[in-house]
Structures are given as structure tokens and as C-alpha cells.
Coordinates of C-alpha atoms and ligand atoms in Angstrom, one line a residue:
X1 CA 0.0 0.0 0.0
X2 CA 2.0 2.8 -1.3
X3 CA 5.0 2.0 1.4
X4 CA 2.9 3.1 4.1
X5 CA 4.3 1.1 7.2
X6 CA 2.1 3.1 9.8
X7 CA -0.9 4.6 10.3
X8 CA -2.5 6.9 13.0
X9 CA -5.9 6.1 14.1
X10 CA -7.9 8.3 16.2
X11 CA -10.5 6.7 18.0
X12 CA -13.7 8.8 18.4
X13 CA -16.2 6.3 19.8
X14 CA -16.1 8.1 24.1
X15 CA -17.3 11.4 21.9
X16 CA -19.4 11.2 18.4
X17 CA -19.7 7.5 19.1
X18 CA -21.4 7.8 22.4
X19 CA -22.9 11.4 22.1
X20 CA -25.4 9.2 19.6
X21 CA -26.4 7.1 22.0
X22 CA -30.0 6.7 23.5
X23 CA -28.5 5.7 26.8
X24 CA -26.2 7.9 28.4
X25 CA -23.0 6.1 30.7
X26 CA -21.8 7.2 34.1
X27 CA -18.5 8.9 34.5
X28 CA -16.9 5.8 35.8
X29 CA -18.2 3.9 32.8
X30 CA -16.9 6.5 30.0
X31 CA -13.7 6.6 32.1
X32 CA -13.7 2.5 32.3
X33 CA -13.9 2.4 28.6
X34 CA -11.5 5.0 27.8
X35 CA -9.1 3.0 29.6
X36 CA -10.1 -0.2 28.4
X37 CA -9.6 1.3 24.7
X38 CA -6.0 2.4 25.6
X39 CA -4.8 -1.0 27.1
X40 CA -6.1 -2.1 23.5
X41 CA -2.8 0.0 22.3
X42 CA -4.6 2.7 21.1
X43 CA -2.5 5.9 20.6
X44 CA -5.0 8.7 20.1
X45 CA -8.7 8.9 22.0
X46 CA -11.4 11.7 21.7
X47 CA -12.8 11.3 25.2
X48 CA -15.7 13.5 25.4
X49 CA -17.3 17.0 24.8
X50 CA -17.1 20.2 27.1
X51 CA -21.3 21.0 26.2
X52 CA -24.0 21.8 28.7
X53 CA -24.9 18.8 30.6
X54 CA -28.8 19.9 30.0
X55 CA -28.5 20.2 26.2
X56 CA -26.5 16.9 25.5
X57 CA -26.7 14.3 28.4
X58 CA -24.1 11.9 26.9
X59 CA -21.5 14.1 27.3
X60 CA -22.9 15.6 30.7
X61 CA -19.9 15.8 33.1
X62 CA -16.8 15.7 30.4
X63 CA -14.7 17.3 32.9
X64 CA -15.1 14.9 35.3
X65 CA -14.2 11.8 32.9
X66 CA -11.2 14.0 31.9
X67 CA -10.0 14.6 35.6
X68 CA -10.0 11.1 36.0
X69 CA -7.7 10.4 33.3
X70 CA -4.0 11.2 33.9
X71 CA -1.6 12.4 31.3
X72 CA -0.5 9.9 28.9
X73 CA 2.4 9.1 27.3
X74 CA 1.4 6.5 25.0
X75 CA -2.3 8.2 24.0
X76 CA -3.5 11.3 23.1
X77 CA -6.8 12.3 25.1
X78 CA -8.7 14.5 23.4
X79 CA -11.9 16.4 23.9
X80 CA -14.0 18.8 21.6
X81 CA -14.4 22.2 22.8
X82 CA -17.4 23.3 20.9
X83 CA -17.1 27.3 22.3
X84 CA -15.4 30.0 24.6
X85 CA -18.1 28.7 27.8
X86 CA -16.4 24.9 27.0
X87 CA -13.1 26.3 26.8
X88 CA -13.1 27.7 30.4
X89 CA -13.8 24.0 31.5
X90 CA -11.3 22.5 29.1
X91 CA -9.1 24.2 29.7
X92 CA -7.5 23.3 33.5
X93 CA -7.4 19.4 32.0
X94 CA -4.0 18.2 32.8
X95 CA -4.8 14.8 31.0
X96 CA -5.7 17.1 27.8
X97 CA -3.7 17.2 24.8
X98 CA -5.1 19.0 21.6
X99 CA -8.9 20.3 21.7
X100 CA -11.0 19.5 19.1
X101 CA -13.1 22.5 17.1
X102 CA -16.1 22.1 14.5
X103 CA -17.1 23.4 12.0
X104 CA -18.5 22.6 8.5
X105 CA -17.5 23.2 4.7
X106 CA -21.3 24.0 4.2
X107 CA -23.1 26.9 5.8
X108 CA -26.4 25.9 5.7
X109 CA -25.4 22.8 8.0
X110 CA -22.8 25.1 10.3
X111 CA -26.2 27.4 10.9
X112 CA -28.5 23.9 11.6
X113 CA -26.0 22.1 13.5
X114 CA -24.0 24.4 15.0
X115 CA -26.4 27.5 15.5
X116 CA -23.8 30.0 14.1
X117 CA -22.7 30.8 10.6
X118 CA -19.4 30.2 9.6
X119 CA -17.7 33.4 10.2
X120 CA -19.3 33.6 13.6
X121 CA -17.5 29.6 14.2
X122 CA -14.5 31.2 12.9
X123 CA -14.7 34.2 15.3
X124 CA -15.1 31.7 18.3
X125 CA -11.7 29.4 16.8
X126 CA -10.0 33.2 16.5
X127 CA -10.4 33.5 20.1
X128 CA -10.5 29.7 21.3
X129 CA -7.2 29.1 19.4
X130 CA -4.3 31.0 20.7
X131 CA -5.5 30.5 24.3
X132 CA -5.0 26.5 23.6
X133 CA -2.0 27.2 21.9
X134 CA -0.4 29.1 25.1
X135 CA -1.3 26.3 26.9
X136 CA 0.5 23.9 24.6
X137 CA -2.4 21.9 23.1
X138 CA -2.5 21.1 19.6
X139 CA -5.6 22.1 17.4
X140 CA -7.6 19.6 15.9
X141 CA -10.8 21.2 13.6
X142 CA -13.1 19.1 12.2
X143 CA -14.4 20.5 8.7
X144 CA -17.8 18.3 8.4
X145 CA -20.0 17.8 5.4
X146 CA -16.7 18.3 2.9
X147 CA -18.4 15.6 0.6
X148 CA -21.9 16.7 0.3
X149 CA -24.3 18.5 2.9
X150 CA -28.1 17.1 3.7
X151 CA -28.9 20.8 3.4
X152 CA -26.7 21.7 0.4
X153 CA -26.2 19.0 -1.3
X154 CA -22.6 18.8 -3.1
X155 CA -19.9 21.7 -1.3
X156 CA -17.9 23.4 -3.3
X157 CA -14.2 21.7 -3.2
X158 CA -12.5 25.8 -3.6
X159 CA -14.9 26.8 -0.6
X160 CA -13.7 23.5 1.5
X161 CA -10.2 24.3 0.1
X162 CA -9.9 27.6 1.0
X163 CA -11.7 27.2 4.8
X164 CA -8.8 24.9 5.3
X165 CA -5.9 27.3 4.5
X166 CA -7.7 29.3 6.7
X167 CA -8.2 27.6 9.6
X168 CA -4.4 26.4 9.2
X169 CA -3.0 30.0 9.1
X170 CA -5.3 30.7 12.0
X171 CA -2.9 27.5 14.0
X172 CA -4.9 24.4 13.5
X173 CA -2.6 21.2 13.4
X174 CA -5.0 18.8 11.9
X175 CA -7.8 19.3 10.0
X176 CA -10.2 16.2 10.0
X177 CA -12.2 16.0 6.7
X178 CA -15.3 14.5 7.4
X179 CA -17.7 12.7 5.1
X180 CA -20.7 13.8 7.4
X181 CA -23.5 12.0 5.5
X182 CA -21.4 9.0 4.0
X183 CA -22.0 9.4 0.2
X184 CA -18.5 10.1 -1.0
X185 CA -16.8 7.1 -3.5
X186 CA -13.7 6.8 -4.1
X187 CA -13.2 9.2 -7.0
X188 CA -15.0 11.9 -5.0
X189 CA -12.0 11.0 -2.6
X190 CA -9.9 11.3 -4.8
X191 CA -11.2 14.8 -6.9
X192 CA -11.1 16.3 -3.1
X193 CA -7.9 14.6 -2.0
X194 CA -6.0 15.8 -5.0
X195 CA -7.5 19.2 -5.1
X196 CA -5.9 19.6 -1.1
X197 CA -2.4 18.7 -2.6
X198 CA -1.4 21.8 -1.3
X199 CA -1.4 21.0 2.4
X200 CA 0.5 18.7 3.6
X201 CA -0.8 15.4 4.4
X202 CA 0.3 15.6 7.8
X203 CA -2.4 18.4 8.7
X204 CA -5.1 16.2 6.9
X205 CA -7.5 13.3 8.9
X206 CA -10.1 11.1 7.3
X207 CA -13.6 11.5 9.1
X208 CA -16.1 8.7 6.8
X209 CA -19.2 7.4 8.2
X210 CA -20.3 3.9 6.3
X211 CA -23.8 4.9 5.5
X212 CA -23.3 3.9 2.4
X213 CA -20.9 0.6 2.9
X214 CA -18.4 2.9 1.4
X215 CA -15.9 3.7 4.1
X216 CA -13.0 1.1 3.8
X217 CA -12.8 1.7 0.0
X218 CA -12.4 5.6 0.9
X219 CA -9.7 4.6 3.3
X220 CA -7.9 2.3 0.5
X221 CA -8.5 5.2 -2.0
X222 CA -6.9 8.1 1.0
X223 CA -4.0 5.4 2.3
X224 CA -3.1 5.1 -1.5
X225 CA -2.3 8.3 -1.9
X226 CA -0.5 8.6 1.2
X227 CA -3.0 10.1 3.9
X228 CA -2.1 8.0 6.9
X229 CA -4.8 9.8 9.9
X230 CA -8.2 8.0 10.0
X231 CA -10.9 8.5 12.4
X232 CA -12.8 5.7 13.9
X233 CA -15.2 4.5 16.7
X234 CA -15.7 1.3 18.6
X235 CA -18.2 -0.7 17.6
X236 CA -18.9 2.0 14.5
X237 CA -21.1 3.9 17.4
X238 CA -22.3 6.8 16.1
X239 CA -23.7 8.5 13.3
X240 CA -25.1 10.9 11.1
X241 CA -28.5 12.3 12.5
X242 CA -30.0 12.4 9.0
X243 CA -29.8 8.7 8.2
X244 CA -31.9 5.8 10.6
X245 CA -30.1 2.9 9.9
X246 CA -28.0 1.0 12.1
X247 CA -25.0 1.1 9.9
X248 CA -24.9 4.1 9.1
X249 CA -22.5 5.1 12.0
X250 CA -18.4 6.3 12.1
X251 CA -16.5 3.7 10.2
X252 CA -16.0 0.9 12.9
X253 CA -11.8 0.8 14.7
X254 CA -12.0 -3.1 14.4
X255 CA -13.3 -3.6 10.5
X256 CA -10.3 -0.6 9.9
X257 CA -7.8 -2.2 12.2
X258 CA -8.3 -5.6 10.6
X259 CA -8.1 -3.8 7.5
X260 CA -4.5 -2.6 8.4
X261 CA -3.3 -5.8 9.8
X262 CA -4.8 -7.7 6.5
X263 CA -2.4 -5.2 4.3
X264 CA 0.9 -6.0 7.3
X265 CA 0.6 -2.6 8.5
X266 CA 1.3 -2.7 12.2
X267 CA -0.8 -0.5 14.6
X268 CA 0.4 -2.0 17.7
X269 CA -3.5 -2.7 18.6
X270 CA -5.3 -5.9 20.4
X271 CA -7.8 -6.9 17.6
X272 CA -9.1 -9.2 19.9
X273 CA -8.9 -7.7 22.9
X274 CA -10.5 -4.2 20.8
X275 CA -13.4 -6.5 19.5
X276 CA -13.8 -7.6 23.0
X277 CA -14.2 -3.9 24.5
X278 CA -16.8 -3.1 22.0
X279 CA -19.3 -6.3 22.3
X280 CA -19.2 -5.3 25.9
X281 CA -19.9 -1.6 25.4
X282 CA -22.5 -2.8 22.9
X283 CA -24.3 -4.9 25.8
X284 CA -24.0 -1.6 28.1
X285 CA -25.5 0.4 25.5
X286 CA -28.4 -2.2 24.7
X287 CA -27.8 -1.8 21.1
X288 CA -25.8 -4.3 18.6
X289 CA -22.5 -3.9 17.3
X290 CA -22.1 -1.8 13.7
X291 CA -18.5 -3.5 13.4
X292 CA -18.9 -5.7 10.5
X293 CA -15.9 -7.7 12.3
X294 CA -17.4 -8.2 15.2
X295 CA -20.7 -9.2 13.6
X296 CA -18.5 -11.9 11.5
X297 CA -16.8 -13.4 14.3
X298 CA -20.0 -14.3 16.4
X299 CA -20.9 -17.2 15.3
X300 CA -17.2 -18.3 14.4
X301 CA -15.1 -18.1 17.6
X302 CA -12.1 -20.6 16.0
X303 CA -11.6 -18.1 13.4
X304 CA -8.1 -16.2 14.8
X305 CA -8.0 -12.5 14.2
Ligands
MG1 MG1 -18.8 11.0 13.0

């Protein structure tokens, strides 16, 4: 696969994976299976999101999971800070490394999802930004809906293109590209992929949700031309909000970890011990398992992974 011998996966399921879910966990349990996904040898974890604990329950209480965490030096905890109000609670973390910022490439879905336009979300990151970076956390923005918007419809690559320059000038170390409604295909990977040639592939994450089965081809499409930062969640918890089916959540960490291992590129990570955290977050959660992987090996347990 184009030499690549590693690749970084950020594991989203303690945030957008959970923040999904009907049934909300206790701190102990988010902190128990934040824990649980870092003994798998995970390197990078998004573990929750600084929002009101009246207007998303999920995430009620993110600085408490985080103050239970201590600072890592094998994983990166991570947390999205979706305003200044959040910021003032992120930001005596100790256990925190780089904040996470949204936004999206469309602006009819930054005014529906967000409740800002995009200049206003661009205002906040202006102020949200250097007070991060003077702390020494790395910037993270995720740049949603870069592949099609439920409001919009196709997003104009030059208006994603140029929002990304932006936010990179304004000190965001990773931007992660997010296929928000799961449509893209391969060769819209590649059309936006090639038209972002001008940053560096270092700044760029893959954000693809599988509501359309197509999310492991658009990782073989990104890893072939040498993108190497995918975002994933345990279990594939999680979703987009305009879609019903079960599936049509993040792209699942074991199908893409299997993936990896099935092309010899080492990520360090349990495979069984990752399947095994999920199926038991999926019986916490009352819901069954989005991990195709997991969903194969049920009925077969001689089958080694
Ligand atoms: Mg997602």
C-alpha cells in the first residue's frame, strides 16, 4: 500500500460515538472504557465533549471523565471544545492534549447544526485558538460535510479548500475531513484529495461514516495516496442524525484495524482484545454492534483475528 508502514488512528467512539447514543454512561463507565480502549494500544482517544450537561446528556460531566484520566504518554486524550463557555472547562485538563473545534464546509449545516454561521464559528476558533496554543495543546478542527451536505447537497471543493488554508493559518494542526453524510466514493475522494495537494498530508485526517458501505474503500482510495490519519469509533457507534439505519454510524476501529493488519501494516492494537471492549460496550449500551468484524466473528469463535 503505497509503502505506508504506519498509520495513525484516532479513536472517536467516548465522543461522536457515544454522544449518539439513547443511553447515556456514568463517568466511571466512559472513564472505564477509555481506559479499556488504551490497554487495546490505542495511541490517540477523543474522550468527550465540554457542552452543557442539560443540552446533551451523553456528554454531561466531560470534565469529570477527563479529571480522572492522567496524562499519557502512549495516547493522546482529546476532547472537543465546541465554544469559549467549554473552553473555560477545558481548559485546567492536565490529562488534555489538543482540543477538538467544529465546523463545517457548508453553511447551511454550520447554521442547523452548529447554530452559528461560519464566520461567527471562525470568530469563536480566533479566540479559542491561541488560548489553547499558550497552553501547549494542539488544534484539531473538524471541517464536516466536505463531501456533500443534507442541506446543500454537493460543497464546493475551492470553498472547503480555501476554509482549510484558513483555519491552518489561524494555527490548527489537523484538520479532519469529514464525510458527514457517508456518500463520498472513491473518486470523489480522490477529486477532493488531490485538489488539497497543497497542504501537507500531515495536517489532513479522514472522518467517513459507512452509510453507504463505502468507508473502507475511501480509506484504501486516502492510504493510497498517502493520507495515513483515520478516524474511527468502537463498535462503529455513532452517526449521522439524517440517516436511521443501524449502519450508518463512524467507520467501525476493528473492521479498519483488521483492514490494516490484512495489508501487514502494524498499529500496535489488540484486535481481539478491541473486539472484545466493544461487544461489551454494545451490551452496556443495549444496542448491537455496527462492526462488521465483530458481527462476522459471532458465530465463528475458531476463526483467529
Ligand atoms: Mg462521525
Amino acid at each position: 500500500m503505497n509503502g505506508l508502514e504506519s498509520v495513525h488512528i484516532v479513536e472517536v467512539g467516548p465522543r461522536d460515538g457515544l454522544q449518539n447514543e439513547p443511553r447515556c454512561l456514568s463517568v466511571h463507565q466512559r472513564v472505564s472504557l477509555i481506559q479499556q480502549l488504551e490497554a487495546t494500544g490505542l495511541k490517540e482517544i477523543e474522550c468527550g465533549s465540554f457542552v452543557s450537561n442539560s443540552k446533551l446528556p451523553q456528554m454531561a460531566d466531560t470534565d469529570k471523565v477527563m479529571a480522572r484520566l492522567s496524562l499519557s504518554q502512549t495516547c493522546i486524550y482529546s476532547a472537543l471544545v465546541p465554544n469559549q463557555k467549554a473552553w473555560s472547562q477545558a481548559e485546567g485538563i492536565e490529562a488534555l492534549q489538543r482540543i477538538a473545534l467544529f465546523t463545517s464546509a457548508s453553511e447551511l449545516f454550520c447554521q442547523h447544526n452548529i447554530g452559528c454561521s461560519l464566520s461567527e464559528s471562525l470568530k469563536a476558533f480566533a479566540v479559542i485558538i491561541p488560548l489553547a496554543k499558550a497552553k501547549g495543546l494542539k488544534i484539531r478542527v473538524y471541517l464536516s460535510c466536505v463531501w456533500g451536505c443534507p442541506y446543500e447537497g454537493r460543497v464546493d471543493i475551492n470553498q472547503s479548500l480555501a476554509l482549510a488554508a484558513t483555519l491552518l493559518e489561524m494555527g490548527c494542526d489537523q484538520l479532519s475531513l469529514a464525510d458527514t453524510i457517508g456518500i463520498a466514493t472513491q473518486s470523489q475522494i480522490k477529486t477532493v484529495l488531490t485538489a488539497f495537494k497543497s497542504i501537507d498530508s500531515e495536517h489532513i485526517a479522514l472522518h467517513f461514516h459507512n452509510s453507504s458501505g463505502m468507508a473502507i474503500a475511501n480509506v484504501m482510495q486516502c492510504m493510497d495516496m498517502g493520507f495515513v490519519t483515520f478516524d474511527s469509533a468502537i463498535a462503529g457507534l455513532g452517526g449521522c442524525p439524517f440517516a436511521n439505519a443501524l449502519d450508518s454510524g463512524n467507520l467501525a476501529t476493528e473492521d479498519l484495524v483488521y483492514l490494516l493488519h490484512g495489508l501487514g501494516i502494524e498499529t500496535g492494537i489488540d484486535l481481539k482484545q478491541l473486539c472484545s471492549v466493544g461487544n461489551s460496550l454494545c451490551q452496556l449500551l443495549h444496542r448491537s454492534n455496527a462492526s462488521r468484524l465483530s458481527l462476522s466473528l459471532l458465530n465463528k469463535s475458531t476463526l483467529v483475528i
